[in-house]
């Protein structure tokens, strides 16, 4: 039922976003990919992975922390595909520091990239979706949208914020055939997490594999990383007709993280 629809997936040149883009493309959805500072080789590779599913792919270099660049990406998507039926707000960054030494500039960057970006895209997507009587907005939050960890002030604040934004967007679109939900993954072994594992391993003087096990042991009872493919599967379900009464929810996919 998604065949011929079009989606924007922010931050889809890496990790989770790339997995989501593949899962939607497999269902026949045309994809506007997006990322920050990607090389021409990466962009070509990302696009060819999507067109291999027999759908159209484009790339937009919008820095999602900048509202004017989001506007340009929305305009380019309408021009390329006619509309934006599915919006996946996925782009995100991390910064780890105790609150007293958390750099102001990093706070602003994390809030703008992980939270304000979803407001900038949603305010443009909602009228488009409403006019068609169908739409899906999926915000990639985190287990950190529901519970906290030390040294992640900006990330945890942004992810709790995006769960709140999800609920407001759901209420404002409830009668319009549009749903808005959040997905809250636990650890997924992407570059964003690998950097944290590498830093912690170097600090503790142990191997990266050993530190990866420590990350899982601390938070994720299944002791396994969630995969981008599994998150892509959940996105496809939330876009399906079976999920049309699911709106304003925050779905955990975290190996049991927030159950503890
Ligand atoms: P990643 O580093 O592999 O990919 C991040 C993507 O976002 C890249 O495509 C990058 O180019 C893009 N991006 C970063 N800043 C951008 C900007 N200003 N404008 C446009 N694009 C930008 O990270 P990931 O692990 O795949 O994370 C994706 C999302 O999932 C993030 O919102 C992250 O917070 C969330 N998440 C990740 C995990 C995890 O364990 N990896 C867990 C929970 C939630």
PDB file of C-alpha atoms and ligand atoms in Angstrom:
ATOM      1  CA  UNK A   1       0.000   0.000   0.000  1.00  0.00           C
ATOM      2  CA  UNK A   2       3.014   2.346   0.235  1.00  0.00           C
ATOM      3  CA  UNK A   3       3.949   1.903  -3.434  1.00  0.00           C
ATOM      4  CA  UNK A   4       4.335   5.268  -5.207  1.00  0.00           C
ATOM      5  CA  UNK A   5       4.442   7.319  -2.013  1.00  0.00           C
ATOM      6  CA  UNK A   6       7.391   9.558  -1.221  1.00  0.00           C
ATOM      7  CA  UNK A   7       9.451  10.008   1.913  1.00  0.00           C
ATOM      8  CA  UNK A   8      12.084  12.261   3.373  1.00  0.00           C
ATOM      9  CA  UNK A   9      14.461  10.430   5.697  1.00  0.00           C
ATOM     10  CA  UNK A  10      16.829  12.887   7.367  1.00  0.00           C
ATOM     11  CA  UNK A  11      20.296  11.577   8.158  1.00  0.00           C
ATOM     12  CA  UNK A  12      19.905   8.662   5.745  1.00  0.00           C
ATOM     13  CA  UNK A  13      23.508   8.459   4.542  1.00  0.00           C
ATOM     14  CA  UNK A  14      24.547   6.388   7.559  1.00  0.00           C
ATOM     15  CA  UNK A  15      23.378   4.007  10.280  1.00  0.00           C
ATOM     16  CA  UNK A  16      19.725   3.891  11.259  1.00  0.00           C
ATOM     17  CA  UNK A  17      18.483   6.357   8.618  1.00  0.00           C
ATOM     18  CA  UNK A  18      20.097   4.313   5.859  1.00  0.00           C
ATOM     19  CA  UNK A  19      18.340   1.171   7.145  1.00  0.00           C
ATOM     20  CA  UNK A  20      15.004   3.003   7.270  1.00  0.00           C
ATOM     21  CA  UNK A  21      15.468   4.334   3.726  1.00  0.00           C
ATOM     22  CA  UNK A  22      16.121   0.791   2.466  1.00  0.00           C
ATOM     23  CA  UNK A  23      13.071  -0.623   4.266  1.00  0.00           C
ATOM     24  CA  UNK A  24      10.767   2.047   2.784  1.00  0.00           C
ATOM     25  CA  UNK A  25      12.299   1.736  -0.690  1.00  0.00           C
ATOM     26  CA  UNK A  26      11.659  -2.021  -0.555  1.00  0.00           C
ATOM     27  CA  UNK A  27       7.947  -1.149  -0.129  1.00  0.00           C
ATOM     28  CA  UNK A  28       8.009   1.022  -3.270  1.00  0.00           C
ATOM     29  CA  UNK A  29       8.522   4.436  -1.647  1.00  0.00           C
ATOM     30  CA  UNK A  30      10.563   7.123  -3.453  1.00  0.00           C
ATOM     31  CA  UNK A  31      13.180   8.520  -1.090  1.00  0.00           C
ATOM     32  CA  UNK A  32      14.711  11.947  -0.567  1.00  0.00           C
ATOM     33  CA  UNK A  33      17.922  11.083   1.248  1.00  0.00           C
ATOM     34  CA  UNK A  34      19.761  13.620   3.366  1.00  0.00           C
ATOM     35  CA  UNK A  35      22.966  13.901   5.311  1.00  0.00           C
ATOM     36  CA  UNK A  36      25.607  16.339   6.393  1.00  0.00           C
ATOM     37  CA  UNK A  37      28.995  16.742   4.725  1.00  0.00           C
ATOM     38  CA  UNK A  38      28.760  13.541   2.679  1.00  0.00           C
ATOM     39  CA  UNK A  39      31.286  12.838  -0.079  1.00  0.00           C
ATOM     40  CA  UNK A  40      30.064  12.526  -3.696  1.00  0.00           C
ATOM     41  CA  UNK A  41      31.032   8.814  -3.533  1.00  0.00           C
ATOM     42  CA  UNK A  42      28.854   8.227  -0.453  1.00  0.00           C
ATOM     43  CA  UNK A  43      25.924  10.101  -2.005  1.00  0.00           C
ATOM     44  CA  UNK A  44      26.168   8.071  -5.231  1.00  0.00           C
ATOM     45  CA  UNK A  45      26.369   4.807  -3.235  1.00  0.00           C
ATOM     46  CA  UNK A  46      23.399   5.715  -0.995  1.00  0.00           C
ATOM     47  CA  UNK A  47      21.268   6.641  -4.023  1.00  0.00           C
ATOM     48  CA  UNK A  48      22.179   3.501  -5.957  1.00  0.00           C
ATOM     49  CA  UNK A  49      21.295   1.269  -2.971  1.00  0.00           C
ATOM     50  CA  UNK A  50      17.794   2.803  -3.051  1.00  0.00           C
ATOM     51  CA  UNK A  51      17.220   2.805  -6.806  1.00  0.00           C
ATOM     52  CA  UNK A  52      18.138  -0.916  -6.741  1.00  0.00           C
ATOM     53  CA  UNK A  53      14.660  -1.423  -5.211  1.00  0.00           C
ATOM     54  CA  UNK A  54      13.100   0.062  -8.392  1.00  0.00           C
ATOM     55  CA  UNK A  55      12.148   3.415  -6.844  1.00  0.00           C
ATOM     56  CA  UNK A  56      13.435   6.964  -7.311  1.00  0.00           C
ATOM     57  CA  UNK A  57      16.110   8.403  -5.045  1.00  0.00           C
ATOM     58  CA  UNK A  58      17.392  11.927  -4.636  1.00  0.00           C
ATOM     59  CA  UNK A  59      19.769  13.547  -2.153  1.00  0.00           C
ATOM     60  CA  UNK A  60      19.501  16.882  -0.397  1.00  0.00           C
ATOM     61  CA  UNK A  61      22.424  18.312   1.606  1.00  0.00           C
ATOM     62  CA  UNK A  62      20.281  20.303   4.073  1.00  0.00           C
ATOM     63  CA  UNK A  63      21.871  20.918   7.442  1.00  0.00           C
ATOM     64  CA  UNK A  64      18.764  20.025   9.440  1.00  0.00           C
ATOM     65  CA  UNK A  65      19.652  22.486  12.179  1.00  0.00           C
ATOM     66  CA  UNK A  66      18.973  25.347   9.725  1.00  0.00           C
ATOM     67  CA  UNK A  67      15.292  26.165   8.983  1.00  0.00           C
ATOM     68  CA  UNK A  68      16.015  27.796   5.616  1.00  0.00           C
ATOM     69  CA  UNK A  69      17.840  24.663   4.456  1.00  0.00           C
ATOM     70  CA  UNK A  70      14.930  22.477   5.621  1.00  0.00           C
ATOM     71  CA  UNK A  71      12.570  24.676   3.595  1.00  0.00           C
ATOM     72  CA  UNK A  72      14.774  24.186   0.531  1.00  0.00           C
ATOM     73  CA  UNK A  73      14.742  20.383   1.093  1.00  0.00           C
ATOM     74  CA  UNK A  74      10.950  20.330   1.391  1.00  0.00           C
ATOM     75  CA  UNK A  75      10.634  22.377  -1.835  1.00  0.00           C
ATOM     76  CA  UNK A  76      13.082  20.071  -3.632  1.00  0.00           C
ATOM     77  CA  UNK A  77      11.110  17.002  -2.481  1.00  0.00           C
ATOM     78  CA  UNK A  78       7.813  18.418  -3.748  1.00  0.00           C
ATOM     79  CA  UNK A  79       9.519  19.235  -7.046  1.00  0.00           C
ATOM     80  CA  UNK A  80      11.085  15.771  -7.369  1.00  0.00           C
ATOM     81  CA  UNK A  81       8.216  13.557  -6.144  1.00  0.00           C
ATOM     82  CA  UNK A  82       5.100  15.773  -6.006  1.00  0.00           C
ATOM     83  CA  UNK A  83       4.724  15.610  -2.217  1.00  0.00           C
ATOM     84  CA  UNK A  84       6.082  14.299   1.057  1.00  0.00           C
ATOM     85  CA  UNK A  85       3.805  11.507   2.326  1.00  0.00           C
ATOM     86  CA  UNK A  86       6.188  10.093   4.924  1.00  0.00           C
ATOM     87  CA  UNK A  87       8.598  12.123   7.029  1.00  0.00           C
ATOM     88  CA  UNK A  88      11.220  10.372   9.128  1.00  0.00           C
ATOM     89  CA  UNK A  89      13.078  12.756  11.425  1.00  0.00           C
ATOM     90  CA  UNK A  90      16.201  10.735  12.089  1.00  0.00           C
ATOM     91  CA  UNK A  91      19.317  12.933  11.790  1.00  0.00           C
ATOM     92  CA  UNK A  92      21.079  13.282  15.101  1.00  0.00           C
ATOM     93  CA  UNK A  93      24.376  13.880  16.855  1.00  0.00           C
ATOM     94  CA  UNK A  94      25.740  13.119  20.311  1.00  0.00           C
ATOM     95  CA  UNK A  95      28.044  14.898  22.744  1.00  0.00           C
ATOM     96  CA  UNK A  96      29.116  13.480  26.096  1.00  0.00           C
ATOM     97  CA  UNK A  97      30.254  15.695  28.969  1.00  0.00           C
ATOM     98  CA  UNK A  98      29.414  16.482  32.582  1.00  0.00           C
ATOM     99  CA  UNK A  99      26.902  19.316  32.785  1.00  0.00           C
ATOM    100  CA  UNK A 100      29.301  21.824  34.388  1.00  0.00           C
ATOM    101  CA  UNK A 101      31.747  21.593  31.490  1.00  0.00           C
ATOM    102  CA  UNK A 102      29.210  20.978  28.692  1.00  0.00           C
ATOM    103  CA  UNK A 103      30.195  23.514  25.988  1.00  0.00           C
ATOM    104  CA  UNK A 104      27.388  25.993  25.181  1.00  0.00           C
ATOM    105  CA  UNK A 105      28.045  25.594  21.481  1.00  0.00           C
ATOM    106  CA  UNK A 106      27.598  21.766  21.712  1.00  0.00           C
ATOM    107  CA  UNK A 107      24.364  22.187  23.695  1.00  0.00           C
ATOM    108  CA  UNK A 108      22.977  24.461  20.953  1.00  0.00           C
ATOM    109  CA  UNK A 109      24.112  22.101  18.171  1.00  0.00           C
ATOM    110  CA  UNK A 110      22.572  18.984  19.763  1.00  0.00           C
ATOM    111  CA  UNK A 111      19.254  20.710  20.516  1.00  0.00           C
ATOM    112  CA  UNK A 112      19.079  22.204  16.999  1.00  0.00           C
ATOM    113  CA  UNK A 113      20.032  18.980  15.199  1.00  0.00           C
ATOM    114  CA  UNK A 114      18.123  16.461  17.322  1.00  0.00           C
ATOM    115  CA  UNK A 115      15.010  18.475  18.270  1.00  0.00           C
ATOM    116  CA  UNK A 116      14.421  21.794  16.472  1.00  0.00           C
ATOM    117  CA  UNK A 117      15.013  20.060  13.117  1.00  0.00           C
ATOM    118  CA  UNK A 118      11.883  17.932  13.630  1.00  0.00           C
ATOM    119  CA  UNK A 119       9.834  21.058  14.267  1.00  0.00           C
ATOM    120  CA  UNK A 120      11.243  22.708  11.121  1.00  0.00           C
ATOM    121  CA  UNK A 121      10.329  19.702   8.941  1.00  0.00           C
ATOM    122  CA  UNK A 122       6.980  18.892  10.593  1.00  0.00           C
ATOM    123  CA  UNK A 123       5.598  22.417  10.258  1.00  0.00           C
ATOM    124  CA  UNK A 124       6.124  22.111   6.501  1.00  0.00           C
ATOM    125  CA  UNK A 125       4.995  18.474   6.150  1.00  0.00           C
ATOM    126  CA  UNK A 126       1.738  18.683   8.135  1.00  0.00           C
ATOM    127  CA  UNK A 127      -0.159  20.950   5.680  1.00  0.00           C
ATOM    128  CA  UNK A 128       0.972  18.792   2.731  1.00  0.00           C
ATOM    129  CA  UNK A 129      -0.183  15.575   4.437  1.00  0.00           C
ATOM    130  CA  UNK A 130      -3.440  17.141   5.618  1.00  0.00           C
ATOM    131  CA  UNK A 131      -4.264  18.292   2.086  1.00  0.00           C
ATOM    132  CA  UNK A 132      -3.952  14.658   0.902  1.00  0.00           C
ATOM    133  CA  UNK A 133      -5.755  13.158   3.910  1.00  0.00           C
ATOM    134  CA  UNK A 134      -2.850  10.787   4.539  1.00  0.00           C
ATOM    135  CA  UNK A 135       0.554  11.106   6.133  1.00  0.00           C
ATOM    136  CA  UNK A 136       3.030   9.500   8.489  1.00  0.00           C
ATOM    137  CA  UNK A 137       5.559  11.341  10.656  1.00  0.00           C
ATOM    138  CA  UNK A 138       8.041   9.183  12.529  1.00  0.00           C
ATOM    139  CA  UNK A 139      10.480  10.767  14.943  1.00  0.00           C
ATOM    140  CA  UNK A 140      13.554   8.743  15.839  1.00  0.00           C
ATOM    141  CA  UNK A 141      13.917   9.477  19.537  1.00  0.00           C
ATOM    142  CA  UNK A 142      15.856   7.065  21.777  1.00  0.00           C
ATOM    143  CA  UNK A 143      15.660   5.113  25.017  1.00  0.00           C
ATOM    144  CA  UNK A 144      17.077   8.463  26.161  1.00  0.00           C
ATOM    145  CA  UNK A 145      13.694   9.977  25.214  1.00  0.00           C
ATOM    146  CA  UNK A 146      12.212   8.004  28.130  1.00  0.00           C
ATOM    147  CA  UNK A 147      15.014   7.643  30.678  1.00  0.00           C
ATOM    148  CA  UNK A 148      18.318   9.424  31.288  1.00  0.00           C
ATOM    149  CA  UNK A 149      22.019   8.649  31.512  1.00  0.00           C
ATOM    150  CA  UNK A 150      24.664  10.843  33.131  1.00  0.00           C
ATOM    151  CA  UNK A 151      26.806  13.139  30.939  1.00  0.00           C
ATOM    152  CA  UNK A 152      24.260  13.417  28.120  1.00  0.00           C
ATOM    153  CA  UNK A 153      22.371  16.576  29.157  1.00  0.00           C
ATOM    154  CA  UNK A 154      21.675  17.944  25.670  1.00  0.00           C
ATOM    155  CA  UNK A 155      20.932  14.573  24.049  1.00  0.00           C
ATOM    156  CA  UNK A 156      18.541  13.450  26.787  1.00  0.00           C
ATOM    157  CA  UNK A 157      16.805  16.853  26.823  1.00  0.00           C
ATOM    158  CA  UNK A 158      16.426  16.801  23.016  1.00  0.00           C
ATOM    159  CA  UNK A 159      15.148  13.218  22.951  1.00  0.00           C
ATOM    160  CA  UNK A 160      12.619  13.819  25.747  1.00  0.00           C
ATOM    161  CA  UNK A 161      11.614  16.948  23.799  1.00  0.00           C
ATOM    162  CA  UNK A 162      11.016  15.045  20.581  1.00  0.00           C
ATOM    163  CA  UNK A 163       8.721  12.601  22.397  1.00  0.00           C
ATOM    164  CA  UNK A 164       6.696  15.641  23.525  1.00  0.00           C
ATOM    165  CA  UNK A 165       6.691  17.135  20.021  1.00  0.00           C
ATOM    166  CA  UNK A 166       5.434  13.763  18.739  1.00  0.00           C
ATOM    167  CA  UNK A 167       2.412  13.903  21.050  1.00  0.00           C
ATOM    168  CA  UNK A 168       1.508  17.484  20.085  1.00  0.00           C
ATOM    169  CA  UNK A 169       1.835  16.727  16.359  1.00  0.00           C
ATOM    170  CA  UNK A 170      -0.332  13.612  16.823  1.00  0.00           C
ATOM    171  CA  UNK A 171      -3.085  15.588  18.549  1.00  0.00           C
ATOM    172  CA  UNK A 172      -3.074  18.372  15.952  1.00  0.00           C
ATOM    173  CA  UNK A 173      -3.364  15.876  13.055  1.00  0.00           C
ATOM    174  CA  UNK A 174      -5.606  13.280  14.722  1.00  0.00           C
ATOM    175  CA  UNK A 175      -8.619  13.887  12.469  1.00  0.00           C
ATOM    176  CA  UNK A 176      -6.655  14.299   9.249  1.00  0.00           C
ATOM    177  CA  UNK A 177      -5.512  10.756   8.336  1.00  0.00           C
ATOM    178  CA  UNK A 178      -2.048  11.662   9.585  1.00  0.00           C
ATOM    179  CA  UNK A 179      -0.218   9.860  12.396  1.00  0.00           C
ATOM    180  CA  UNK A 180       2.877  10.878  14.289  1.00  0.00           C
ATOM    181  CA  UNK A 181       4.856   8.451  16.436  1.00  0.00           C
ATOM    182  CA  UNK A 182       8.278   8.209  18.017  1.00  0.00           C
ATOM    183  CA  UNK A 183      10.639   5.251  17.949  1.00  0.00           C
ATOM    184  CA  UNK A 184      12.952   4.819  20.939  1.00  0.00           C
ATOM    185  CA  UNK A 185      15.892   2.556  20.062  1.00  0.00           C
ATOM    186  CA  UNK A 186      18.427   1.213  22.507  1.00  0.00           C
ATOM    187  CA  UNK A 187      22.057   0.722  21.409  1.00  0.00           C
ATOM    188  CA  UNK A 188      22.479   0.309  17.643  1.00  0.00           C
ATOM    189  CA  UNK A 189      26.054  -0.238  16.461  1.00  0.00           C
ATOM    190  CA  UNK A 190      26.359   2.777  14.134  1.00  0.00           C
ATOM    191  CA  UNK A 191      29.177   5.355  13.833  1.00  0.00           C
ATOM    192  CA  UNK A 192      27.376   7.469  16.478  1.00  0.00           C
ATOM    193  CA  UNK A 193      27.724   4.691  19.079  1.00  0.00           C
ATOM    194  CA  UNK A 194      31.031   3.291  17.829  1.00  0.00           C
ATOM    195  CA  UNK A 195      32.644   6.681  18.617  1.00  0.00           C
ATOM    196  CA  UNK A 196      31.394   6.454  22.216  1.00  0.00           C
ATOM    197  CA  UNK A 197      32.623   2.849  22.533  1.00  0.00           C
ATOM    198  CA  UNK A 198      36.042   3.780  21.106  1.00  0.00           C
ATOM    199  CA  UNK A 199      36.416   6.722  23.524  1.00  0.00           C
ATOM    200  CA  UNK A 200      35.370   4.640  26.542  1.00  0.00           C
ATOM    201  CA  UNK A 201      37.662   1.733  25.505  1.00  0.00           C
ATOM    202  CA  UNK A 202      40.638   4.095  25.172  1.00  0.00           C
ATOM    203  CA  UNK A 203      39.898   5.637  28.578  1.00  0.00           C
ATOM    204  CA  UNK A 204      39.579   2.223  30.280  1.00  0.00           C
ATOM    205  CA  UNK A 205      42.553   0.741  28.383  1.00  0.00           C
ATOM    206  CA  UNK A 206      40.533  -2.238  27.118  1.00  0.00           C
ATOM    207  CA  UNK A 207      39.615  -3.518  23.664  1.00  0.00           C
ATOM    208  CA  UNK A 208      36.698  -2.061  21.680  1.00  0.00           C
ATOM    209  CA  UNK A 209      34.957  -5.464  21.659  1.00  0.00           C
ATOM    210  CA  UNK A 210      35.209  -5.702  25.430  1.00  0.00           C
ATOM    211  CA  UNK A 211      33.861  -2.156  25.815  1.00  0.00           C
ATOM    212  CA  UNK A 212      30.967  -2.915  23.419  1.00  0.00           C
ATOM    213  CA  UNK A 213      30.006  -5.803  25.728  1.00  0.00           C
ATOM    214  CA  UNK A 214      30.177  -3.420  28.710  1.00  0.00           C
ATOM    215  CA  UNK A 215      27.817  -0.982  26.927  1.00  0.00           C
ATOM    216  CA  UNK A 216      25.303  -3.801  26.404  1.00  0.00           C
ATOM    217  CA  UNK A 217      25.719  -5.203  29.909  1.00  0.00           C
ATOM    218  CA  UNK A 218      25.027  -1.787  31.449  1.00  0.00           C
ATOM    219  CA  UNK A 219      21.800  -1.024  29.544  1.00  0.00           C
ATOM    220  CA  UNK A 220      20.536  -3.696  27.181  1.00  0.00           C
ATOM    221  CA  UNK A 221      19.333  -6.945  28.855  1.00  0.00           C
ATOM    222  CA  UNK A 222      19.239  -8.955  25.586  1.00  0.00           C
ATOM    223  CA  UNK A 223      23.014  -8.307  25.287  1.00  0.00           C
ATOM    224  CA  UNK A 224      22.501  -7.716  21.555  1.00  0.00           C
ATOM    225  CA  UNK A 225      22.582  -4.518  19.498  1.00  0.00           C
ATOM    226  CA  UNK A 226      19.355  -3.432  17.785  1.00  0.00           C
ATOM    227  CA  UNK A 227      19.876  -3.273  13.995  1.00  0.00           C
ATOM    228  CA  UNK A 228      18.927  -0.538  11.483  1.00  0.00           C
ATOM    229  CA  UNK A 229      16.956  -3.239   9.602  1.00  0.00           C
ATOM    230  CA  UNK A 230      14.813  -3.952  12.675  1.00  0.00           C
ATOM    231  CA  UNK A 231      14.072  -0.242  13.077  1.00  0.00           C
ATOM    232  CA  UNK A 232      13.252  -0.060   9.352  1.00  0.00           C
ATOM    233  CA  UNK A 233      10.719  -2.864   9.884  1.00  0.00           C
ATOM    234  CA  UNK A 234       9.034  -0.900  12.663  1.00  0.00           C
ATOM    235  CA  UNK A 235       8.876   2.211  10.470  1.00  0.00           C
ATOM    236  CA  UNK A 236       7.184   0.235   7.686  1.00  0.00           C
ATOM    237  CA  UNK A 237       4.657  -1.140  10.201  1.00  0.00           C
ATOM    238  CA  UNK A 238       3.884   2.370  11.509  1.00  0.00           C
ATOM    239  CA  UNK A 239       3.304   3.482   7.902  1.00  0.00           C
ATOM    240  CA  UNK A 240       0.903   0.599   7.246  1.00  0.00           C
ATOM    241  CA  UNK A 241      -2.877   0.629   7.363  1.00  0.00           C
ATOM    242  CA  UNK A 242      -2.822  -1.660  10.432  1.00  0.00           C
ATOM    243  CA  UNK A 243      -1.169   1.186  12.350  1.00  0.00           C
ATOM    244  CA  UNK A 244      -3.614   3.951  11.427  1.00  0.00           C
ATOM    245  CA  UNK A 245      -4.978   4.169  14.991  1.00  0.00           C
ATOM    246  CA  UNK A 246      -1.491   4.337  16.471  1.00  0.00           C
ATOM    247  CA  UNK A 247      -0.591   7.973  16.989  1.00  0.00           C
ATOM    248  CA  UNK A 248       1.219   9.917  19.690  1.00  0.00           C
ATOM    249  CA  UNK A 249       3.021   6.749  20.845  1.00  0.00           C
ATOM    250  CA  UNK A 250       6.646   6.204  21.744  1.00  0.00           C
ATOM    251  CA  UNK A 251       7.714   2.709  20.663  1.00  0.00           C
ATOM    252  CA  UNK A 252      10.658   1.114  22.452  1.00  0.00           C
ATOM    253  CA  UNK A 253      12.938  -1.152  20.422  1.00  0.00           C
ATOM    254  CA  UNK A 254      15.707  -1.475  22.972  1.00  0.00           C
ATOM    255  CA  UNK A 255      16.361  -5.066  24.042  1.00  0.00           C
ATOM    256  CA  UNK A 256      14.638  -4.373  27.351  1.00  0.00           C
ATOM    257  CA  UNK A 257      16.576  -1.174  28.285  1.00  0.00           C
ATOM    258  CA  UNK A 258      13.667   0.828  29.737  1.00  0.00           C
ATOM    259  CA  UNK A 259      11.984  -2.204  31.321  1.00  0.00           C
ATOM    260  CA  UNK A 260      14.593  -2.150  34.097  1.00  0.00           C
TER     261      UNK A 260
HETATM  262  P1  LIG B   1      24.965   8.055  12.459  1.00  0.00           P
HETATM  263  O1  LIG B   1      26.031   8.938  13.004  1.00  0.00           O
HETATM  264  O2  LIG B   1      25.315   6.729  11.901  1.00  0.00           O
HETATM  265  O3  LIG B   1      24.132   8.841  11.339  1.00  0.00           O
HETATM  266  C1  LIG B   1      23.693  10.140  11.550  1.00  0.00           C
HETATM  267  C2  LIG B   1      23.156  10.696  10.264  1.00  0.00           C
HETATM  268  O4  LIG B   1      22.695  12.041  10.530  1.00  0.00           O
HETATM  269  C3  LIG B   1      24.195  10.820   9.158  1.00  0.00           C
HETATM  270  O5  LIG B   1      23.588  10.564   7.899  1.00  0.00           O
HETATM  271  C4  LIG B   1      24.631  12.282   9.240  1.00  0.00           C
HETATM  272  O6  LIG B   1      25.108  12.806   8.003  1.00  0.00           O
HETATM  273  C5  LIG B   1      23.299  12.923   9.606  1.00  0.00           C
HETATM  274  N1  LIG B   1      23.438  14.240  10.211  1.00  0.00           N
HETATM  275  C6  LIG B   1      24.130  14.598  11.322  1.00  0.00           C
HETATM  276  N2  LIG B   1      24.021  15.929  11.524  1.00  0.00           N
HETATM  277  C7  LIG B   1      23.248  16.404  10.512  1.00  0.00           C
HETATM  278  C8  LIG B   1      22.793  17.690  10.157  1.00  0.00           C
HETATM  279  N3  LIG B   1      23.087  18.787  10.886  1.00  0.00           N
HETATM  280  N4  LIG B   1      22.022  17.815   9.040  1.00  0.00           N
HETATM  281  C9  LIG B   1      21.715  16.720   8.293  1.00  0.00           C
HETATM  282  N5  LIG B   1      22.119  15.488   8.581  1.00  0.00           N
HETATM  283  C10 LIG B   1      22.889  15.325   9.679  1.00  0.00           C
HETATM  284  O7  LIG B   1      23.912   7.929  13.662  1.00  0.00           O
HETATM  285  P2  LIG B   1      22.763   6.854  13.987  1.00  0.00           P
HETATM  286  O8  LIG B   1      23.210   6.065  15.152  1.00  0.00           O
HETATM  287  O9  LIG B   1      22.292   6.179  12.754  1.00  0.00           O
HETATM  288  O10 LIG B   1      21.645   7.845  14.562  1.00  0.00           O
HETATM  289  C11 LIG B   1      20.472   8.181  13.852  1.00  0.00           C
HETATM  290  C12 LIG B   1      19.412   8.643  14.848  1.00  0.00           C
HETATM  291  O11 LIG B   1      19.105   7.581  15.738  1.00  0.00           O
HETATM  292  C13 LIG B   1      19.858   9.810  15.723  1.00  0.00           C
HETATM  293  O12 LIG B   1      18.791  10.699  15.925  1.00  0.00           O
HETATM  294  C14 LIG B   1      20.238   9.133  17.031  1.00  0.00           C
HETATM  295  O13 LIG B   1      20.106   9.995  18.131  1.00  0.00           O
HETATM  296  C15 LIG B   1      19.192   8.033  17.065  1.00  0.00           C
HETATM  297  N6  LIG B   1      19.541   6.919  17.942  1.00  0.00           N
HETATM  298  C16 LIG B   1      20.680   6.209  17.765  1.00  0.00           C
HETATM  299  C17 LIG B   1      20.959   5.147  18.607  1.00  0.00           C
HETATM  300  C18 LIG B   1      22.173   4.299  18.447  1.00  0.00           C
HETATM  301  O14 LIG B   1      22.440   3.485  19.335  1.00  0.00           O
HETATM  302  N7  LIG B   1      22.915   4.416  17.365  1.00  0.00           N
HETATM  303  C19 LIG B   1      20.082   4.842  19.647  1.00  0.00           C
HETATM  304  C20 LIG B   1      18.935   5.604  19.809  1.00  0.00           C
HETATM  305  C21 LIG B   1      18.673   6.643  18.947  1.00  0.00           C
END
